[in-house]
PDB file of C-alpha atoms in Angstrom:
ATOM      1  CA  MET A  28     -21.125   7.873 -12.110  1.00 36.00           C
ATOM      2  CA  ALA A  29     -21.016   4.961  -9.129  1.00 45.00           C
ATOM      3  CA  ARG A  30     -17.726   5.730  -7.128  1.00 59.00           C
ATOM      4  CA  LYS A  31     -14.409   2.743  -7.604  1.00 75.00           C
ATOM      5  CA  ILE A  32     -14.555  -0.282  -5.014  1.00 93.00           C
ATOM      6  CA  PRO A  33     -12.236   0.898  -2.219  1.00 97.00           C
ATOM      7  CA  TRP A  34      -9.097  -0.088  -1.375  1.00 98.00           C
ATOM      8  CA  ILE A  35      -8.465  -0.570   2.094  1.00 98.00           C
ATOM      9  CA  GLY A  36      -5.429  -1.718   4.279  1.00 98.00           C
ATOM     10  CA  THR A  37      -3.651  -1.784   6.669  1.00 98.00           C
ATOM     11  CA  SER A  38       0.687  -3.218   7.015  1.00 98.00           C
ATOM     12  CA  TRP A  39       1.846  -4.077  10.593  1.00 98.00           C
ATOM     13  CA  LYS A  40       5.097  -3.000   9.859  1.00 97.00           C
ATOM     14  CA  MET A  41       8.178  -5.098  12.427  1.00 98.00           C
ATOM     15  CA  ASN A  42       4.972  -5.024  14.669  1.00 98.00           C
ATOM     16  CA  LYS A  43       3.025  -8.362  16.540  1.00 98.00           C
ATOM     17  CA  LEU A  44       4.239 -11.293  18.136  1.00 98.00           C
ATOM     18  CA  ARG A  45       2.195 -14.575  16.161  1.00 98.00           C
ATOM     19  CA  ALA A  46      -0.147 -15.471  18.934  1.00 98.00           C
ATOM     20  CA  ASP A  47      -0.857 -10.997  17.923  1.00 98.00           C
ATOM     21  CA  ALA A  48      -1.624 -12.282  14.912  1.00 98.00           C
ATOM     22  CA  GLN A  49      -3.458 -14.874  14.748  1.00 98.00           C
ATOM     23  CA  SER A  50      -6.155 -12.285  17.549  1.00 98.00           C
ATOM     24  CA  PHE A  51      -5.807 -10.079  14.380  1.00 98.00           C
ATOM     25  CA  ALA A  52      -6.887 -12.737  11.683  1.00 98.00           C
ATOM     26  CA  ARG A  53      -9.366 -14.573  13.989  1.00 98.00           C
ATOM     27  CA  THR A  54     -11.266 -10.885  14.600  1.00 98.00           C
ATOM     28  CA  LEU A  55     -10.779 -10.041  11.440  1.00 98.00           C
ATOM     29  CA  ALA A  56     -12.218 -13.517   9.872  1.00 98.00           C
ATOM     30  CA  ALA A  57     -15.326 -13.646  11.806  1.00 98.00           C
ATOM     31  CA  SER A  58     -16.180  -9.636  11.093  1.00 98.00           C
ATOM     32  CA  PRO A  59     -18.433  -8.978   7.818  1.00 98.00           C
ATOM     33  CA  VAL A  60     -15.393  -7.090   6.427  1.00 98.00           C
ATOM     34  CA  ALA A  61     -14.092 -10.412   6.029  1.00 98.00           C
ATOM     35  CA  GLN A  62     -17.093 -10.477   3.779  1.00 98.00           C
ATOM     36  CA  ALA A  63     -17.175  -7.307   2.184  1.00 96.00           C
ATOM     37  CA  THR A  64     -18.248  -6.692  -1.577  1.00 96.00           C
ATOM     38  CA  ASN A  65     -18.280  -2.352  -0.703  1.00 96.00           C
ATOM     39  CA  CYS A  66     -15.278  -2.754  -0.174  1.00 98.00           C
ATOM     40  CA  GLN A  67     -11.378  -4.607  -1.390  1.00 98.00           C
ATOM     41  CA  PRO A  68      -9.566  -5.335   2.687  1.00 98.00           C
ATOM     42  CA  PHE A  69      -5.823  -5.897   2.804  1.00 98.00           C
ATOM     43  CA  VAL A  70      -3.321  -7.223   5.968  1.00 98.00           C
ATOM     44  CA  ILE A  71      -0.015  -7.425   5.247  1.00 98.00           C
ATOM     45  CA  PRO A  72       1.914  -8.869   8.007  1.00 98.00           C
ATOM     46  CA  PRO A  73       5.749  -9.169   8.264  1.00 98.00           C
ATOM     47  CA  PHE A  74       7.468 -12.553   6.494  1.00 98.00           C
ATOM     48  CA  PRO A  75       7.052 -15.203   9.562  1.00 98.00           C
ATOM     49  CA  TYR A  76       3.276 -14.318   9.684  1.00 98.00           C
ATOM     50  CA  ILE A  77       2.350 -14.809   6.174  1.00 98.00           C
ATOM     51  CA  ALA A  78       1.353 -17.808   5.580  1.00 98.00           C
ATOM     52  CA  GLU A  79      -0.488 -18.210   9.119  1.00 98.00           C
ATOM     53  CA  VAL A  80      -2.621 -15.609   8.720  1.00 98.00           C
ATOM     54  CA  ALA A  81      -3.237 -16.211   5.164  1.00 98.00           C
ATOM     55  CA  GLN A  82      -4.259 -19.435   5.835  1.00 98.00           C
ATOM     56  CA  LEU A  83      -6.590 -17.492   8.959  1.00 98.00           C
ATOM     57  CA  LEU A  84      -8.386 -15.948   6.277  1.00 98.00           C
ATOM     58  CA  SER A  85      -8.886 -18.419   3.715  1.00 98.00           C
ATOM     59  CA  GLY A  86     -12.339 -17.859   2.325  1.00 98.00           C
ATOM     60  CA  THR A  87     -12.783 -14.949   3.684  1.00 98.00           C
ATOM     61  CA  LYS A  88     -12.444 -11.539   0.143  1.00 98.00           C
ATOM     62  CA  VAL A  89      -9.014 -10.600   2.305  1.00 98.00           C
ATOM     63  CA  LYS A  90      -6.054  -9.524   0.604  1.00 98.00           C
ATOM     64  CA  ILE A  91      -3.086 -11.184   2.108  1.00 98.00           C
ATOM     65  CA  GLY A  92       0.346  -8.797   1.049  1.00 98.00           C
ATOM     66  CA  ALA A  93       4.234  -9.121   1.652  1.00 98.00           C
ATOM     67  CA  GLN A  94       6.425  -6.430   2.600  1.00 98.00           C
ATOM     68  CA  ASN A  95       9.036  -5.712   0.267  1.00 98.00           C
ATOM     69  CA  MET A  96      10.153  -8.550  -1.874  1.00 98.00           C
ATOM     70  CA  HIS A  97      13.680  -9.102  -3.782  1.00 98.00           C
ATOM     71  CA  TRP A  98      13.476  -9.155  -8.336  1.00 98.00           C
ATOM     72  CA  ALA A  99      15.713 -12.292  -8.795  1.00 98.00           C
ATOM     73  CA  ASP A 100      13.572 -14.765  -8.513  1.00 98.00           C
ATOM     74  CA  GLN A 101      15.877 -17.178  -6.730  1.00 98.00           C
ATOM     75  CA  GLY A 102      19.963 -16.935  -5.093  1.00 98.00           C
ATOM     76  CA  ALA A 103      22.543 -16.071  -3.653  1.00 98.00           C
ATOM     77  CA  TRP A 104      20.435 -13.582  -2.006  1.00 98.00           C
ATOM     78  CA  THR A 105      20.854 -14.153   1.850  1.00 98.00           C
ATOM     79  CA  GLY A 106      18.434 -12.346   3.884  1.00 97.00           C
ATOM     80  CA  GLU A 107      15.614 -12.038   1.258  1.00 98.00           C
ATOM     81  CA  VAL A 108      12.349 -13.199   0.021  1.00 98.00           C
ATOM     82  CA  SER A 109      12.079 -13.781  -3.665  1.00 98.00           C
ATOM     83  CA  ALA A 110       7.915 -13.399  -5.176  1.00 98.00           C
ATOM     84  CA  PRO A 111       7.985 -17.182  -5.520  1.00 98.00           C
ATOM     85  CA  MET A 112       8.524 -17.397  -1.698  1.00 98.00           C
ATOM     86  CA  VAL A 113       5.639 -14.705  -1.542  1.00 98.00           C
ATOM     87  CA  LYS A 114       3.103 -16.376  -3.715  1.00 98.00           C
ATOM     88  CA  ASP A 115       3.831 -20.127  -1.577  1.00 98.00           C
ATOM     89  CA  CYS A 116       2.635 -18.220   1.426  1.00 98.00           C
ATOM     90  CA  GLY A 117      -0.583 -17.579   0.395  1.00 98.00           C
ATOM     91  CA  ALA A 118       0.156 -13.715  -0.016  1.00 98.00           C
ATOM     92  CA  THR A 119      -1.125 -12.113  -3.700  1.00 98.00           C
ATOM     93  CA  LEU A 120      -0.084  -8.716  -2.990  1.00 98.00           C
ATOM     94  CA  VAL A 121       3.398  -6.917  -2.147  1.00 98.00           C
ATOM     95  CA  GLU A 122       4.685  -3.587  -0.801  1.00 98.00           C
ATOM     96  CA  LEU A 123       7.605  -1.774  -2.656  1.00 98.00           C
ATOM     97  CA  GLY A 124       9.272   1.370  -2.732  1.00 97.00           C
ATOM     98  CA  HIS A 125       8.747   2.753   0.700  1.00 97.00           C
ATOM     99  CA  SER A 126       9.909   5.220   2.508  1.00 96.00           C
ATOM    100  CA  GLU A 127      11.719   3.721   5.637  1.00 95.00           C
ATOM    101  CA  ARG A 128      12.557   1.349   2.753  1.00 96.00           C
ATOM    102  CA  ARG A 129      14.171   4.109   0.079  1.00 96.00           C
ATOM    103  CA  ALA A 130      15.497   5.768   3.730  1.00 95.00           C
ATOM    104  CA  HIS A 131      17.126   2.892   5.576  1.00 97.00           C
ATOM    105  CA  PHE A 132      17.639   0.069   3.252  1.00 97.00           C
ATOM    106  CA  GLY A 133      19.196   1.452  -0.230  1.00 96.00           C
ATOM    107  CA  GLU A 134      15.524   0.904  -2.101  1.00 97.00           C
ATOM    108  CA  THR A 135      15.849   3.133  -5.629  1.00 98.00           C
ATOM    109  CA  ASP A 136      13.395   4.490  -8.176  1.00 98.00           C
ATOM    110  CA  GLU A 137      15.497   1.689 -10.268  1.00 98.00           C
ATOM    111  CA  THR A 138      14.841  -1.480  -8.018  1.00 98.00           C
ATOM    112  CA  VAL A 139      11.807  -0.383  -6.838  1.00 98.00           C
ATOM    113  CA  ALA A 140      11.170  -0.714 -11.317  1.00 98.00           C
ATOM    114  CA  LEU A 141      12.686  -3.930 -11.094  1.00 98.00           C
ATOM    115  CA  LYS A 142      11.280  -5.299  -8.405  1.00 98.00           C
ATOM    116  CA  THR A 143       7.531  -4.358  -9.478  1.00 98.00           C
ATOM    117  CA  GLN A 144       8.412  -5.842 -13.014  1.00 98.00           C
ATOM    118  CA  ALA A 145       9.040  -9.065 -10.907  1.00 98.00           C
ATOM    119  CA  ALA A 146       5.850  -9.101  -8.777  1.00 98.00           C
ATOM    120  CA  LEU A 147       3.720  -8.822 -12.235  1.00 98.00           C
ATOM    121  CA  LYS A 148       5.870 -11.447 -13.952  1.00 98.00           C
ATOM    122  CA  HIS A 149       4.139 -13.789 -10.500  1.00 98.00           C
ATOM    123  CA  GLY A 150       1.384 -12.630 -11.005  1.00 98.00           C
ATOM    124  CA  LEU A 151       1.290 -10.581  -7.763  1.00 98.00           C
ATOM    125  CA  THR A 152      -0.596  -7.268  -6.863  1.00 98.00           C
ATOM    126  CA  ALA A 153       1.835  -4.883  -6.602  1.00 98.00           C
ATOM    127  CA  LEU A 154       1.205  -2.279  -4.345  1.00 98.00           C
ATOM    128  CA  VAL A 155       3.919   0.543  -5.186  1.00 98.00           C
ATOM    129  CA  CYS A 156       4.661   3.698  -1.629  1.00 98.00           C
ATOM    130  CA  ILE A 157       5.491   6.873  -3.396  1.00 98.00           C
ATOM    131  CA  GLY A 158       5.888  10.349  -1.249  1.00 97.00           C
ATOM    132  CA  ASP A 159       7.629  13.680  -0.810  1.00 96.00           C
ATOM    133  CA  THR A 160       9.994  14.413   2.027  1.00 94.00           C
ATOM    134  CA  LYS A 161       9.730  17.786   4.109  1.00 93.00           C
ATOM    135  CA  ALA A 162      12.295  18.595   2.369  1.00 94.00           C
ATOM    136  CA  GLU A 163       9.906  18.333  -0.675  1.00 96.00           C
ATOM    137  CA  PHE A 164       7.657  20.112   0.523  1.00 95.00           C
ATOM    138  CA  ASP A 165       8.741  22.801   2.348  1.00 94.00           C
ATOM    139  CA  SER A 166      10.118  23.871  -1.246  1.00 97.00           C
ATOM    140  CA  GLY A 167       6.970  23.370  -3.000  1.00 96.00           C
ATOM    141  CA  GLN A 168       8.736  20.688  -4.727  1.00 96.00           C
ATOM    142  CA  THR A 169       6.197  17.928  -3.896  1.00 97.00           C
ATOM    143  CA  ALA A 170       4.377  17.438  -7.881  1.00 96.00           C
ATOM    144  CA  GLU A 171       8.497  16.679  -9.037  1.00 97.00           C
ATOM    145  CA  ALA A 172       9.197  14.128  -6.729  1.00 97.00           C
ATOM    146  CA  LEU A 173       5.623  12.346  -7.076  1.00 98.00           C
ATOM    147  CA  GLU A 174       6.713  12.114 -10.334  1.00 98.00           C
ATOM    148  CA  ARG A 175       9.959  10.754 -10.511  1.00 98.00           C
ATOM    149  CA  GLN A 176       8.532   8.431  -8.158  1.00 98.00           C
ATOM    150  CA  VAL A 177       6.336   7.290 -10.644  1.00 98.00           C
ATOM    151  CA  ARG A 178       7.427   7.157 -13.735  1.00 98.00           C
ATOM    152  CA  GLY A 179      10.603   4.992 -12.348  1.00 98.00           C
ATOM    153  CA  LEU A 180       7.842   2.522 -10.518  1.00 98.00           C
ATOM    154  CA  LEU A 181       6.502   2.068 -14.479  1.00 98.00           C
ATOM    155  CA  LYS A 182       9.904   1.834 -16.133  1.00 97.00           C
ATOM    156  CA  TYR A 183       9.125  -1.826 -17.077  1.00 98.00           C
ATOM    157  CA  VAL A 184       6.056  -2.668 -17.277  1.00 97.00           C
ATOM    158  CA  SER A 185       4.010   0.807 -18.319  1.00 95.00           C
ATOM    159  CA  LYS A 186       1.067  -0.677 -20.568  1.00 94.00           C
ATOM    160  CA  GLU A 187       0.982  -3.919 -18.841  1.00 95.00           C
ATOM    161  CA  ALA A 188       0.556  -1.553 -14.843  1.00 96.00           C
ATOM    162  CA  SER A 189      -3.613  -1.718 -15.419  1.00 95.00           C
ATOM    163  CA  GLY A 190      -4.732  -4.260 -13.010  1.00 95.00           C
ATOM    164  CA  LYS A 191      -2.008  -5.050 -11.905  1.00 97.00           C
ATOM    165  CA  VAL A 192      -0.104  -2.103  -9.876  1.00 98.00           C
ATOM    166  CA  ILE A 193      -1.792  -0.089  -6.958  1.00 98.00           C
ATOM    167  CA  ILE A 194      -0.816   2.772  -5.960  1.00 98.00           C
ATOM    168  CA  ALA A 195       0.182   4.800  -2.740  1.00 98.00           C
ATOM    169  CA  TYR A 196       0.926   8.532  -2.529  1.00 98.00           C
ATOM    170  CA  GLU A 197       2.442   7.846   1.782  1.00 97.00           C
ATOM    171  CA  PRO A 198       4.066  11.879   2.727  1.00 96.00           C
ATOM    172  CA  VAL A 199       7.386  10.514   4.381  1.00 95.00           C
ATOM    173  CA  TRP A 200       6.659  14.094   6.808  1.00 94.00           C
ATOM    174  CA  SER A 201       2.939  11.975   7.707  1.00 92.00           C
ATOM    175  CA  ILE A 202       4.302   8.850   7.917  1.00 86.00           C
ATOM    176  CA  GLY A 203       4.172   7.615  11.454  1.00 75.00           C
ATOM    177  CA  GLU A 204       4.690   8.217  14.903  1.00 74.00           C
ATOM    178  CA  GLY A 205       4.467  12.206  15.047  1.00 73.00           C
ATOM    179  CA  GLY A 206       3.326  12.336  11.364  1.00 78.00           C
ATOM    180  CA  THR A 207       0.936  15.319  10.484  1.00 85.00           C
ATOM    181  CA  PRO A 208      -1.816  13.958   8.353  1.00 86.00           C
ATOM    182  CA  ALA A 209      -2.118  15.271   5.101  1.00 91.00           C
ATOM    183  CA  THR A 210      -5.321  17.542   4.777  1.00 95.00           C
ATOM    184  CA  PRO A 211      -8.106  15.557   2.520  1.00 96.00           C
ATOM    185  CA  GLU A 212      -8.057  18.967  -0.027  1.00 97.00           C
ATOM    186  CA  PHE A 213      -3.938  17.918  -0.071  1.00 96.00           C
ATOM    187  CA  ALA A 214      -4.033  14.598  -0.709  1.00 97.00           C
ATOM    188  CA  ASN A 215      -6.402  14.917  -3.455  1.00 98.00           C
ATOM    189  CA  GLU A 216      -4.784  17.297  -5.666  1.00 97.00           C
ATOM    190  CA  GLN A 217      -1.621  15.645  -5.477  1.00 98.00           C
ATOM    191  CA  HIS A 218      -3.689  12.249  -6.539  1.00 98.00           C
ATOM    192  CA  ILE A 219      -5.132  14.310  -9.331  1.00 98.00           C
ATOM    193  CA  LYS A 220      -1.679  14.598 -11.173  1.00 98.00           C
ATOM    194  CA  ILE A 221      -0.718  10.796  -9.785  1.00 98.00           C
ATOM    195  CA  ALA A 222      -3.199  10.246 -11.616  1.00 98.00           C
ATOM    196  CA  ALA A 223      -2.595  12.394 -14.988  1.00 98.00           C
ATOM    197  CA  LEU A 224       1.055  10.720 -14.737  1.00 98.00           C
ATOM    198  CA  VAL A 225      -0.313   7.605 -15.270  1.00 98.00           C
ATOM    199  CA  GLN A 226      -2.933   8.324 -17.251  1.00 97.00           C
ATOM    200  CA  LYS A 227      -0.596   9.516 -20.084  1.00 97.00           C
ATOM    201  CA  LEU A 228       2.360   6.008 -19.225  1.00 97.00           C
ATOM    202  CA  THR A 229      -0.227   3.691 -19.921  1.00 96.00           C
ATOM    203  CA  GLY A 230      -2.875   4.820 -21.476  1.00 96.00           C
ATOM    204  CA  GLY A 231      -5.555   3.845 -18.469  1.00 96.00           C
ATOM    205  CA  SER A 232      -5.930   4.214 -14.551  1.00 96.00           C
ATOM    206  CA  LEU A 233      -4.334   2.824 -11.259  1.00 97.00           C
ATOM    207  CA  PRO A 234      -5.978   2.836  -7.980  1.00 97.00           C
ATOM    208  CA  ILE A 235      -4.385   5.138  -6.022  1.00 98.00           C
ATOM    209  CA  LEU A 236      -4.737   5.290  -2.591  1.00 98.00           C
ATOM    210  CA  TYR A 237      -3.781   7.387   0.478  1.00 98.00           C
ATOM    211  CA  GLY A 238      -1.873   6.878   3.403  1.00 96.00           C
ATOM    212  CA  GLY A 239      -0.050   8.847   6.464  1.00 92.00           C
ATOM    213  CA  SER A 240      -1.358   8.497   9.741  1.00 92.00           C
ATOM    214  CA  VAL A 241      -4.883   7.730   8.937  1.00 96.00           C
ATOM    215  CA  ASN A 242      -7.261   7.608  11.762  1.00 96.00           C
ATOM    216  CA  PRO A 243     -10.422   7.587  12.652  1.00 97.00           C
ATOM    217  CA  GLN A 244     -11.474  10.512  12.915  1.00 96.00           C
ATOM    218  CA  ASN A 245      -9.783  11.422   9.169  1.00 96.00           C
ATOM    219  CA  CYS A 246     -10.425   8.773   7.127  1.00 97.00           C
ATOM    220  CA  VAL A 247     -13.905   9.873   5.966  1.00 97.00           C
ATOM    221  CA  ALA A 248     -12.886  13.164   4.644  1.00 97.00           C
ATOM    222  CA  LEU A 249     -10.336  11.728   2.601  1.00 97.00           C
ATOM    223  CA  ALA A 250     -12.055   8.349   1.124  1.00 97.00           C
ATOM    224  CA  ASN A 251     -14.734  10.858   0.156  1.00 97.00           C
ATOM    225  CA  GLN A 252     -12.420  12.629  -1.812  1.00 97.00           C
ATOM    226  CA  SER A 253     -12.762  12.340  -6.115  1.00 96.00           C
ATOM    227  CA  HIS A 254      -9.283  10.956  -6.677  1.00 97.00           C
ATOM    228  CA  ILE A 255      -8.757   8.748  -3.744  1.00 98.00           C
ATOM    229  CA  ASP A 256      -9.056   5.331  -4.386  1.00 98.00           C
ATOM    230  CA  GLY A 257      -8.670   3.840  -1.002  1.00 98.00           C
ATOM    231  CA  LEU A 258      -6.755   4.580   2.387  1.00 98.00           C
ATOM    232  CA  PHE A 259      -3.657   2.714   3.052  1.00 98.00           C
ATOM    233  CA  ILE A 260      -3.445   2.790   6.933  1.00 97.00           C
ATOM    234  CA  GLY A 261      -0.255   1.862   9.887  1.00 95.00           C
ATOM    235  CA  ARG A 262      -1.150   2.274  13.391  1.00 95.00           C
ATOM    236  CA  SER A 263      -4.681   3.201  13.788  1.00 96.00           C
ATOM    237  CA  ALA A 264      -5.194  -0.069  12.150  1.00 98.00           C
ATOM    238  CA  TRP A 265      -3.313  -2.117  14.256  1.00 98.00           C
ATOM    239  CA  ASP A 266      -5.477  -3.295  16.969  1.00 98.00           C
ATOM    240  CA  ALA A 267      -8.257  -5.507  14.609  1.00 98.00           C
ATOM    241  CA  ALA A 268     -11.246  -3.938  15.635  1.00 98.00           C
ATOM    242  CA  SER A 269      -9.882  -0.297  14.814  1.00 98.00           C
ATOM    243  CA  TYR A 270      -9.302  -1.822  11.318  1.00 98.00           C
ATOM    244  CA  ILE A 271     -13.022  -2.913  10.963  1.00 98.00           C
ATOM    245  CA  SER A 272     -14.442  -0.388  12.482  1.00 98.00           C
ATOM    246  CA  ILE A 273     -12.445   2.476   9.909  1.00 98.00           C
ATOM    247  CA  VAL A 274     -13.086   0.172   7.242  1.00 98.00           C
ATOM    248  CA  GLN A 275     -16.701   0.230   7.919  1.00 98.00           C
ATOM    249  CA  SER A 276     -16.820   4.230   8.504  1.00 98.00           C
ATOM    250  CA  VAL A 277     -15.250   4.578   5.406  1.00 98.00           C
ATOM    251  CA  THR A 278     -17.759   2.144   3.401  1.00 97.00           C
ATOM    252  CA  GLU A 279     -21.074   3.251   5.354  1.00 96.00           C
ATOM    253  CA  SER A 280     -20.122   6.895   4.743  1.00 95.00           C
ATOM    254  CA  LEU A 281     -19.035   6.207   0.259  1.00 95.00           C
ATOM    255  CA  SER A 282     -22.613   4.134  -0.174  1.00 89.00           C
TER     256      SER A 282
END
């Protein structure tokens, strides 16, 4: 059976200035990855650069995302950004529930559920992050933590999620500088469990990406696992040439 087309993308988090964003987008637009048919590339810039990056990558296959959004369409939510605003800037994807949002900004399973519902209401693809903390991993609670978060994100959408929600498994202990990458085998085991739960809750399947210290050395081994449907890459893809190289290495290995 043919492999699914992998999603391969990167979030810049709170990095890059305008000139850096322009340079990345122009380099990517000029590369073969921009018109790739053997993967789905995506880039998630900081809010101030979404519109410009989207414009520079218009006419390509690259999807543009936002790093967060509010569940309300409008209102007295100072400093927040709504789904209509995200769409108006040219994004078609929104990242939700990242562990940094959960740890530092009060994100909960309930707010992730509300945001996922709002994203689907407005035709955005919701890329929802889930992950186990180091304490949960060390105490053997990974499966319970992931089940709680999957049930949470699907709370208000369930069967409507098909084709509109992507899950990214990002072990909290593997994210960021000094993070420890999960072994491909461990990551795949978690993806198998997540996929089974998704099937139970929605009656179908959702793409499940792996993120957490993905780098040029482990990207191929991770992407070739049976239940890993793509990669969500951090700092290893913040340089356009590095991102392009990872995409090409993965797609060549899967062809």
